Coordinates of C-alpha atoms in Angstrom, one line a residue:
M596 CA -66.7 -34.5 24.3
T597 CA -67.8 -35.4 28.0
P598 CA -68.2 -33.1 30.7
T599 CA -65.3 -34.6 32.6
A600 CA -62.8 -34.4 29.4
R601 CA -59.6 -32.6 30.5
P602 CA -59.2 -29.0 28.8
V603 CA -57.7 -29.4 25.3
L604 CA -57.3 -26.4 23.2
Y605 CA -57.7 -26.6 19.3
T606 CA -57.0 -23.8 17.1
L607 CA -58.3 -23.6 13.6
L608 CA -57.1 -21.3 11.0
G609 CA -59.8 -21.0 8.3
S610 CA -60.1 -19.6 4.7
V611 CA -60.3 -15.9 4.5
V612 CA -63.1 -14.8 2.2
G613 CA -62.3 -11.9 0.1
A614 CA -60.0 -9.4 1.6
T615 CA -61.1 -10.5 5.2
C616 CA -58.8 -12.8 7.4
G617 CA -60.8 -14.7 9.8
A618 CA -59.9 -17.1 12.7
L619 CA -62.1 -19.7 14.1
V620 CA -61.2 -20.6 17.9
F621 CA -62.6 -23.5 19.7
L622 CA -62.4 -23.7 23.3
T623 CA -63.4 -26.9 24.7
Q624 CA -63.4 -27.0 28.8
P625 CA -65.8 -29.0 31.1
D626 CA -69.3 -27.3 31.5
T627 CA -68.6 -24.8 28.7
T628 CA -69.8 -24.1 25.3
V629 CA -67.9 -24.1 22.0
V630 CA -67.3 -20.2 20.8
A631 CA -67.0 -19.4 17.2
T632 CA -65.3 -15.9 16.7
T633 CA -64.9 -14.2 13.1
A634 CA -63.5 -11.0 11.9
D635 CA -66.2 -8.4 11.0
P636 CA -66.1 -8.3 7.2
S637 CA -66.6 -4.6 7.1
A638 CA -63.4 -4.1 9.1
S639 CA -60.1 -3.4 7.3
P640 CA -58.2 -6.3 6.3
S641 CA -55.7 -7.2 9.2
L642 CA -53.6 -10.2 10.6
P643 CA -55.4 -12.4 12.9
S644 CA -54.7 -11.3 16.7
A645 CA -53.3 -14.6 17.3
F646 CA -50.5 -13.4 14.9
K647 CA -49.7 -9.9 16.2
P648 CA -46.7 -9.8 18.5
M649 CA -47.6 -10.0 22.1
P650 CA -45.6 -7.9 24.8
E651 CA -42.7 -9.9 26.0
D652 CA -44.0 -9.9 29.6
Q653 CA -47.6 -11.4 28.8
T654 CA -46.5 -14.4 26.1
G655 CA -45.2 -16.7 28.9
S656 CA -48.7 -16.5 30.5
L657 CA -50.7 -17.5 27.3
P658 CA -51.8 -20.9 26.3
T659 CA -49.5 -22.6 24.0
A660 CA -51.8 -22.5 21.3
L661 CA -52.0 -18.9 21.6
R662 CA -48.5 -18.1 21.2
E663 CA -47.0 -16.1 18.4
E664 CA -44.2 -18.4 17.6
D665 CA -46.6 -21.6 17.9
H666 CA -48.4 -20.2 14.6
L667 CA -45.3 -20.2 12.5
A668 CA -44.2 -23.4 10.6
R669 CA -43.3 -25.9 13.2
E670 CA -41.4 -28.9 13.0
P671 CA -43.1 -32.1 14.6
Q672 CA -41.5 -32.4 18.5
S673 CA -42.7 -35.8 19.1
E674 CA -44.3 -38.8 17.6
A675 CA -47.4 -37.7 19.1
E676 CA -47.7 -34.5 16.9
E677 CA -46.5 -36.5 13.9
N678 CA -49.5 -38.5 14.1
T679 CA -51.9 -35.4 14.5
P680 CA -54.8 -36.1 11.7
S681 CA -54.9 -33.2 8.7
I682 CA -57.7 -30.7 8.8
A683 CA -59.3 -33.0 5.9
G684 CA -59.9 -35.8 7.6
A685 CA -60.1 -35.0 11.4
D686 CA -63.3 -35.5 13.6
W687 CA -63.5 -31.9 15.5
G688 CA -66.3 -32.5 17.5
N689 CA -64.1 -35.4 19.0
P690 CA -60.4 -35.0 19.0
P691 CA -58.5 -38.4 19.3
E692 CA -57.4 -38.8 22.8
A693 CA -53.4 -38.9 23.4
P694 CA -51.8 -42.0 23.6
P695 CA -51.3 -43.2 27.2
G696 CA -48.1 -41.3 28.8
T697 CA -48.1 -38.5 26.2
T698 CA -49.7 -35.0 26.4
A699 CA -52.1 -34.1 23.6
S700 CA -51.3 -31.3 21.5
A701 CA -53.9 -31.2 18.7
T702 CA -53.1 -27.6 16.8
P703 CA -54.2 -28.6 13.5
P704 CA -52.0 -27.6 10.3
V705 CA -52.9 -23.9 8.5
E706 CA -54.8 -24.8 5.2
A707 CA -53.5 -23.0 2.4
S708 CA -55.7 -20.1 1.1
G709 CA -55.8 -17.3 -1.5
D710 CA -54.2 -15.1 1.1
D711 CA -51.2 -17.3 2.4
L712 CA -49.2 -14.9 4.3
S713 CA -46.2 -17.0 3.5
A714 CA -46.6 -15.8 0.0
A715 CA -47.2 -12.1 0.6
D716 CA -44.7 -9.2 0.2
P717 CA -42.9 -8.5 3.9
G718 CA -43.5 -5.0 2.6
D719 CA -47.3 -5.3 2.8
L720 CA -47.3 -6.3 6.1
P721 CA -48.1 -4.0 9.1
A722 CA -45.1 -2.4 10.9
G723 CA -43.4 -5.1 13.5
E724 CA -45.1 -8.1 11.8
Q725 CA -42.4 -8.7 9.0
T726 CA -40.8 -11.9 9.6
T727 CA -37.3 -13.3 8.5
T728 CA -36.8 -16.7 7.0
E729 CA -33.5 -18.5 7.8
T730 CA -32.0 -20.6 5.3
A731 CA -30.6 -24.0 5.8
D732 CA -27.1 -22.8 5.7
A733 CA -27.5 -20.9 9.2
S734 CA -28.2 -24.4 11.3
P735 CA -25.6 -25.2 13.7
E736 CA -25.6 -28.6 11.8
S737 CA -24.4 -27.1 8.6
D738 CA -20.7 -28.1 7.7
T739 CA -18.7 -25.0 8.3
T740 CA -14.7 -25.1 8.6
P741 CA -13.4 -22.6 11.1
G742 CA -11.0 -20.1 10.0
P743 CA -7.7 -19.4 11.2
I744 CA -7.3 -18.5 14.8
E745 CA -4.4 -16.2 15.9
V746 CA -3.0 -15.9 19.5
T747 CA -0.3 -13.3 20.3
L748 CA 2.3 -14.0 22.9
T749 CA 4.5 -12.0 24.6
V750 CA 8.4 -13.0 25.5
G751 CA 8.9 -12.8 29.3
P752 CA 12.2 -12.5 30.8
G753 CA 14.5 -15.6 30.6
E754 CA 12.4 -17.1 28.2
T755 CA 13.3 -18.7 24.8
L756 CA 11.2 -19.0 21.5
M757 CA 11.5 -22.9 21.8
G758 CA 10.2 -22.9 25.3
L759 CA 7.1 -20.5 24.4
L760 CA 6.1 -22.9 21.7
L761 CA 6.4 -26.0 23.8
D762 CA 4.3 -24.2 26.6
E763 CA 1.7 -23.6 23.9
D764 CA 1.4 -27.7 23.2
V765 CA 3.1 -27.3 19.8
P766 CA 4.7 -30.6 19.5
S767 CA 8.5 -30.5 19.9
P768 CA 9.2 -31.8 16.4
V769 CA 7.1 -28.8 14.7
A770 CA 8.9 -26.6 17.2
H771 CA 12.1 -27.5 16.1
A772 CA 11.5 -27.3 12.7
A773 CA 10.5 -23.8 13.1
I774 CA 13.6 -22.5 15.0
E775 CA 15.9 -24.1 12.2
A776 CA 14.0 -22.7 9.3
L777 CA 14.5 -19.2 11.3
R778 CA 18.0 -19.3 11.9
E779 CA 18.5 -18.4 8.3
T780 CA 17.2 -15.0 8.7
F781 CA 17.3 -14.2 12.7
D782 CA 19.1 -15.8 15.6
P783 CA 16.5 -17.2 18.0
R784 CA 18.8 -16.3 20.8
D785 CA 18.2 -12.6 20.0
F786 CA 14.5 -12.8 21.4
R787 CA 14.3 -10.2 24.2
A788 CA 11.8 -10.0 26.9
G789 CA 8.5 -8.1 25.7
Q790 CA 9.0 -9.2 22.0
D791 CA 5.4 -10.0 20.8
V792 CA 5.1 -13.3 18.6
T793 CA 1.9 -13.9 16.8
L794 CA 1.0 -17.7 16.2
T795 CA -1.7 -18.7 13.5
Y796 CA -3.5 -21.9 14.1
T797 CA -5.9 -23.9 11.7
S798 CA -8.1 -26.4 12.5
A799 CA -10.8 -29.0 11.3
N800 CA -12.5 -28.6 14.7
N801 CA -11.9 -26.5 17.6
D802 CA -10.4 -29.1 19.7
D803 CA -7.5 -29.9 17.0
L804 CA -5.3 -27.1 16.4
T805 CA -2.2 -27.0 13.8
L806 CA 0.2 -24.4 14.1
Q807 CA 0.2 -22.9 10.4
S808 CA 2.4 -19.9 10.8
L809 CA 4.4 -17.7 13.5
S810 CA 5.4 -13.9 12.9
F811 CA 7.2 -11.3 14.8
E812 CA 8.6 -7.8 14.5
P813 CA 12.0 -8.0 15.3
S814 CA 12.5 -4.1 14.9
V815 CA 9.8 -1.5 13.8
G816 CA 9.0 -1.6 10.0
T817 CA 10.7 -5.2 9.5
T818 CA 8.2 -8.5 9.9
I819 CA 9.8 -11.9 10.0
T820 CA 7.1 -14.6 9.1
L821 CA 7.3 -18.6 9.1
N822 CA 4.7 -20.4 7.0
R823 CA 4.2 -24.4 7.4
G824 CA 4.0 -26.2 4.1
N825 CA 1.8 -29.1 3.3
D826 CA 5.5 -31.5 4.0
D827 CA 5.3 -29.9 7.6
S828 CA 8.5 -27.9 6.6
F829 CA 8.9 -24.4 7.1
S830 CA 9.8 -21.1 4.9
V831 CA 10.8 -17.9 6.4
E832 CA 10.0 -14.6 4.8
K833 CA 11.2 -11.0 6.0
Q834 CA 9.4 -8.1 4.7
Q835 CA 10.6 -4.3 5.2
A836 CA 7.6 -2.0 5.4
P837 CA 8.0 1.0 3.1
L838 CA 9.8 3.9 4.8
V839 CA 9.0 8.1 4.1
R840 CA 11.8 10.2 4.7
R841 CA 11.1 13.1 7.2
V842 CA 12.7 16.4 8.7
V843 CA 12.0 16.8 12.1
R844 CA 12.8 20.0 14.1
Y845 CA 12.9 20.3 18.1
D846 CA 13.8 23.2 19.9
G847 CA 13.9 24.3 23.8
T848 CA 15.0 26.0 26.7
I849 CA 17.4 24.8 29.0
H850 CA 16.8 25.0 32.5
S851 CA 18.9 22.2 34.2
S852 CA 20.7 20.3 31.8
F853 CA 20.8 20.1 27.8
F854 CA 20.1 16.6 27.6
E855 CA 17.1 16.7 29.9
A856 CA 15.9 19.6 28.1
G857 CA 16.2 17.8 24.7
L858 CA 14.7 14.7 26.0
K859 CA 11.5 17.0 27.5
A860 CA 11.3 18.8 23.9
G861 CA 10.9 15.2 22.5
A862 CA 14.1 15.1 20.9
P863 CA 15.7 11.3 20.4
Q864 CA 18.7 10.4 22.5
K865 CA 20.6 9.6 19.5
V866 CA 20.4 13.1 18.2
L867 CA 21.2 14.6 21.2
A868 CA 24.3 12.7 21.8
E869 CA 25.2 13.9 18.3
M870 CA 24.8 17.3 19.3
I871 CA 26.8 17.0 22.1
R872 CA 29.8 15.5 20.1
V873 CA 29.8 18.3 17.4
F874 CA 29.5 21.2 19.7
S875 CA 31.8 19.8 22.2
Y876 CA 34.8 21.2 20.5
D877 CA 33.6 24.6 21.6
I878 CA 31.1 24.4 24.3
D879 CA 31.7 22.7 27.8
F880 CA 28.3 21.2 28.6
Q881 CA 29.0 21.2 32.1
R882 CA 30.5 24.5 33.1
D883 CA 29.5 26.7 30.1
L884 CA 25.7 26.4 30.1
R885 CA 23.4 28.5 31.9
E886 CA 19.7 29.0 32.7
N887 CA 17.6 30.1 29.7
D888 CA 20.2 28.9 27.0
H889 CA 18.7 27.6 24.1
F890 CA 18.9 24.9 21.4
E891 CA 17.6 24.1 18.2
M892 CA 18.2 20.8 15.9
F893 CA 16.5 19.7 12.5
Y894 CA 17.2 16.3 11.6
E895 CA 16.2 13.2 9.2
Q896 CA 14.3 10.5 10.2
M897 CA 13.1 7.5 8.5
D898 CA 9.5 6.5 9.7
T899 CA 6.6 3.9 8.5
N900 CA 3.6 4.8 6.6
D901 CA 1.8 4.5 10.1
G902 CA 4.1 7.0 11.5
R903 CA 6.4 4.6 13.5
T904 CA 9.9 5.8 13.5
V905 CA 12.5 3.2 12.1
Q906 CA 15.8 5.0 12.8
T907 CA 17.1 8.5 13.3
G908 CA 19.3 10.1 10.1
D909 CA 21.6 12.7 10.0
L910 CA 21.8 15.9 12.1
L911 CA 21.2 18.3 9.2
Y912 CA 21.4 21.7 11.4
A913 CA 21.7 22.6 15.0
S914 CA 22.3 25.9 16.7
M915 CA 23.1 26.9 20.6
T916 CA 22.5 30.1 22.3
V917 CA 24.8 30.0 25.2
S918 CA 25.1 33.3 27.5
G919 CA 23.5 35.1 24.9
K920 CA 26.1 33.9 22.0
R921 CA 24.7 32.0 19.2
V922 CA 26.5 29.2 17.3
S923 CA 25.2 27.6 14.2
L924 CA 26.2 24.4 12.6
Y925 CA 25.5 22.5 9.2
R926 CA 26.2 19.3 8.1
F927 CA 27.8 19.5 4.4
Q928 CA 29.8 16.9 2.2
D929 CA 32.4 18.3 -0.1
S930 CA 33.5 17.7 -3.4
S931 CA 35.9 14.7 -2.0
G932 CA 33.0 13.2 -0.3
N933 CA 34.1 14.4 3.0
V934 CA 31.2 14.9 5.7
D935 CA 31.4 17.2 8.3
Y936 CA 30.1 20.2 10.2
Y937 CA 30.7 23.9 9.3
N938 CA 29.7 26.9 11.0
E939 CA 27.9 29.8 8.8
K940 CA 31.0 31.1 7.5
G941 CA 32.0 27.6 6.1
Q942 CA 34.7 27.1 9.2
G943 CA 34.9 23.3 10.1
I944 CA 34.1 22.7 13.9
R945 CA 36.5 20.1 14.1
K946 CA 39.5 21.3 16.3
A947 CA 42.7 19.2 17.6
L948 CA 40.9 18.1 20.8
L949 CA 37.6 17.6 22.4
R950 CA 37.2 19.5 25.6
T951 CA 34.5 17.1 26.9
P952 CA 35.3 13.5 25.7
I953 CA 32.2 11.9 27.6
N954 CA 28.4 12.6 27.2
G955 CA 26.0 13.3 30.0
A956 CA 28.7 13.7 32.7
R957 CA 28.9 16.2 35.5
L958 CA 32.1 18.2 36.1
T959 CA 32.7 17.5 40.0
S960 CA 36.3 18.8 40.2
G961 CA 38.4 21.4 38.3
F962 CA 41.9 21.9 37.6
G963 CA 44.5 23.1 40.1
M964 CA 45.0 23.0 43.9
R965 CA 42.5 21.2 46.2
Q966 CA 42.3 19.0 49.5
H967 CA 42.7 15.3 48.0
P968 CA 39.4 13.3 49.1
I969 CA 41.6 10.4 50.0
L970 CA 45.0 11.6 51.0
G971 CA 43.5 14.4 53.0
Y972 CA 46.1 17.2 52.2
S973 CA 46.3 19.9 49.7
K974 CA 47.5 18.5 46.5
M975 CA 47.7 19.6 42.9
H976 CA 44.9 18.2 40.8
K977 CA 46.4 18.2 37.2
G978 CA 43.4 17.3 35.0
I979 CA 39.3 17.9 35.6
D980 CA 36.8 14.9 36.7
F981 CA 33.5 14.3 35.2
A982 CA 31.3 12.3 37.3
A983 CA 29.1 9.3 35.4
P984 CA 27.8 5.9 35.9
T985 CA 29.7 3.0 35.9
G986 CA 30.2 1.7 32.1
T987 CA 29.7 5.0 30.4
P988 CA 31.7 5.4 27.1
I989 CA 34.8 7.5 27.0
Y990 CA 36.0 8.8 23.6
A991 CA 39.4 9.5 22.2
A992 CA 39.6 13.6 22.2
G993 CA 41.2 13.4 19.0
D994 CA 43.1 11.6 16.3
G995 CA 46.3 10.0 17.7
V996 CA 48.2 6.9 18.6
I997 CA 47.7 5.2 22.1
E998 CA 50.9 5.4 23.9
R999 CA 50.1 3.6 26.9
A1000 CA 46.9 1.4 28.0
E1001 CA 47.5 0.0 31.6
R1002 CA 47.0 -0.1 35.4
T1003 CA 49.0 2.4 37.0
N1004 CA 49.3 4.0 40.4
G1005 CA 46.9 6.1 41.5
Y1006 CA 45.2 6.4 38.0
G1007 CA 44.0 2.8 38.0
N1008 CA 43.1 1.7 34.7
Y1009 CA 44.8 4.5 32.3
V1010 CA 44.9 5.3 28.6
R1011 CA 47.5 8.2 27.1
L1012 CA 47.1 9.1 23.4
R1013 CA 49.8 11.1 21.2
H1014 CA 47.9 13.6 19.0
N1015 CA 50.8 15.2 17.2
G1016 CA 54.4 16.5 18.5
E1017 CA 52.8 19.1 20.8
F1018 CA 49.7 17.4 22.6
Q1019 CA 48.6 14.4 24.2
T1020 CA 45.6 13.4 26.2
A1021 CA 45.3 10.8 29.2
Y1022 CA 42.2 9.3 30.9
G1023 CA 42.3 7.5 34.3
H1024 CA 40.3 5.2 36.6
M1025 CA 38.4 3.4 33.8
S1026 CA 36.2 0.4 34.8
R1027 CA 38.0 -1.5 31.8
F1028 CA 39.4 -0.5 28.3
A1029 CA 37.4 -0.9 24.8
K1030 CA 38.1 -4.0 22.8
G1031 CA 41.5 -3.6 20.8
V1032 CA 42.7 -1.0 22.8
K1033 CA 46.6 -1.2 23.3
P1034 CA 50.0 0.6 22.8
G1035 CA 50.6 1.5 19.3
L1036 CA 47.1 1.6 18.2
R1037 CA 45.8 4.1 15.9
V1038 CA 42.4 5.7 16.7
R1039 CA 40.1 8.4 15.3
Q1040 CA 38.3 11.2 17.2
G1041 CA 35.4 10.4 19.1
E1042 CA 36.1 6.5 19.1
V1043 CA 35.3 4.7 22.1
I1044 CA 38.9 3.8 24.3
G1045 CA 37.3 2.9 27.4
F1046 CA 34.5 3.3 30.1
V1047 CA 34.0 5.1 33.2
G1048 CA 34.7 3.1 36.6
S1049 CA 36.3 3.8 39.8
T1050 CA 39.7 1.9 39.6
G1051 CA 43.0 3.3 41.4
R1052 CA 42.4 6.3 44.2
S1053 CA 38.9 6.8 43.7
T1054 CA 36.0 7.5 45.6
G1055 CA 33.4 6.9 43.2
P1056 CA 33.2 6.3 39.4
H1057 CA 34.3 9.1 37.2
L1058 CA 36.8 10.3 34.5
H1059 CA 40.0 12.1 35.1
Y1060 CA 40.7 13.8 32.0
E1061 CA 44.2 15.2 31.2
I1062 CA 45.5 17.4 28.4
L1063 CA 49.2 17.8 28.1
R1064 CA 51.3 20.1 26.1
D1065 CA 54.9 19.4 25.4
S1066 CA 54.3 16.3 28.3
A1067 CA 53.0 18.9 30.8
Q1068 CA 49.5 19.2 32.2
V1069 CA 47.5 22.0 31.2
N1070 CA 44.0 23.2 32.1
P1071 CA 41.6 21.5 29.6
M1072 CA 39.4 24.4 30.0
N1073 CA 41.8 27.2 29.0
V1074 CA 42.8 25.4 25.7
R1075 CA 41.6 26.7 22.4
F1076 CA 42.3 25.2 19.0
A1077 CA 41.8 27.0 15.5
A1078 CA 39.2 25.3 13.0
S1079 CA 40.7 22.3 11.3
K1080 CA 39.4 23.1 7.7
E1081 CA 37.7 25.9 6.0
L1082 CA 35.8 25.6 2.5
T1083 CA 36.6 27.4 -0.3
G1084 CA 36.1 28.2 -3.9
K1085 CA 33.3 25.9 -5.4
D1086 CA 32.9 23.9 -2.2
L1087 CA 32.2 27.3 -0.3
A1088 CA 29.6 28.4 -2.9
A1089 CA 27.8 24.9 -2.7
F1090 CA 27.6 24.9 1.2
Q1091 CA 26.3 28.5 1.1
R1092 CA 23.4 27.3 -1.3
E1093 CA 22.8 24.4 0.7
R1094 CA 23.0 26.3 4.0
E1095 CA 20.1 28.5 2.6
Q1096 CA 17.8 25.6 1.7
V1097 CA 18.2 24.3 5.2
A1098 CA 17.7 27.6 7.0
V1099 CA 14.4 28.1 4.9
A1100 CA 13.0 24.5 5.5
F1101 CA 13.8 24.7 9.2
R1102 CA 12.1 28.1 9.6
S1103 CA 8.7 26.7 7.8
T1104 CA 9.0 23.6 9.9
P1105 CA 7.0 24.2 13.4
S1106 CA 8.8 22.8 16.4
G1107 CA 8.1 19.2 17.4
T1108 CA 6.7 18.3 14.2
K1109 CA 7.7 15.9 11.0
V1110 CA 7.3 16.7 7.4
A1111 CA 7.6 14.5 4.6
S1112 CA 10.8 15.2 2.5
A1113 CA 11.2 13.7 -1.1
H1114 CA 14.9 13.6 -0.9

């Protein structure tokens, strides 16, 4: 090589003699001497220094031939590298010049030896020098098919399932086919804002997605799935998650209202409404309750295995402590199949009439003389008023027949029921009547007959409620009724046994907890 030749680096990995690994490094530069370096035979065996990992911040400044990664098996990067002479026939004193327009890269291949590192047990290599070999299957060019792609969408206000699918670029014929198949199990018009829908796509490549299935949960524990077949038709499947029956206990102290205290304790609204209904024969929830009154409830609940509530069941036991007086009620089914609530003595709680035929209302005006808010003078108020939001359901105070259902004078929309030869009840200022309500219709106690409003002479939405005895209005708060039924004989004995079982279960269940039941 002439002194004017450009620097060219050649590295030769020589044969290892015995247990010693060696390396011959030739550096050829202008006006320099070729230096050969070998390992000391007396030193302990080790990898050539060129194979040892270099600090990451130093490798970038090394010559290419000395970088650790260049000593691994390399694939030719250019035609010049492919034409590099083998170690057997190369003239290392006069390396070939690179073709015009190319850069010389004369790193010779590694000659196999008895201590070939590629055949070594990785466990025998010094720490930090083990390597991992990837198979051809891991190559980006390997033929792999993308897995299913799931997209979860949320139905927005006013949005339809068809619109949602079209917005996701699902072809219109496919979207129509999916919705038509769904109608067999679920009305697509019942989709509500906030409903999650999961779309599953398959694809031969990431640019060509095909809708394969659609699934959603219309109610807790129920899943509906549409699956696309090979003929592009859809089949529908409805699945119900396994349910676990649990008994739940809640109790609390009343500070402002029973309903508010119950919600704060964690009880569901449905159970609170049922408690109001069964206790309303004896307790006026607007006037009788006082600060620090207490309540207890014990009811059934159906949950999924992951703890989500599907529905609340029957109220098994409830108690109210009002002004220091405790009233306990138990659910019981008699030998005739009739279900009702009874006190500890087996006396039925149903009375002839409800004292409060509305839930969650506030008593705003009592029975007696008052200054009329519209007429401006004193006038006898022949009922009691309950303020409540427009549309709040109004219940029949007892079994009976509708005598009147019409708009009349200052009462506005007005309903009057006859319960027996002695009592009638009247309901005024309704916003509207319940469906089917008309004179002559027989209704049951607790059945919805209308909704709160402000028709007639009224300053705001409320229910005007009257109880008439022998066609004359009386104060609903002063009327008391005897129990409608009392258990006897075998029914009473069965009730007492069941009552004790419920009491034991209640005492053993901490408040605010759910206990699985085998029944």
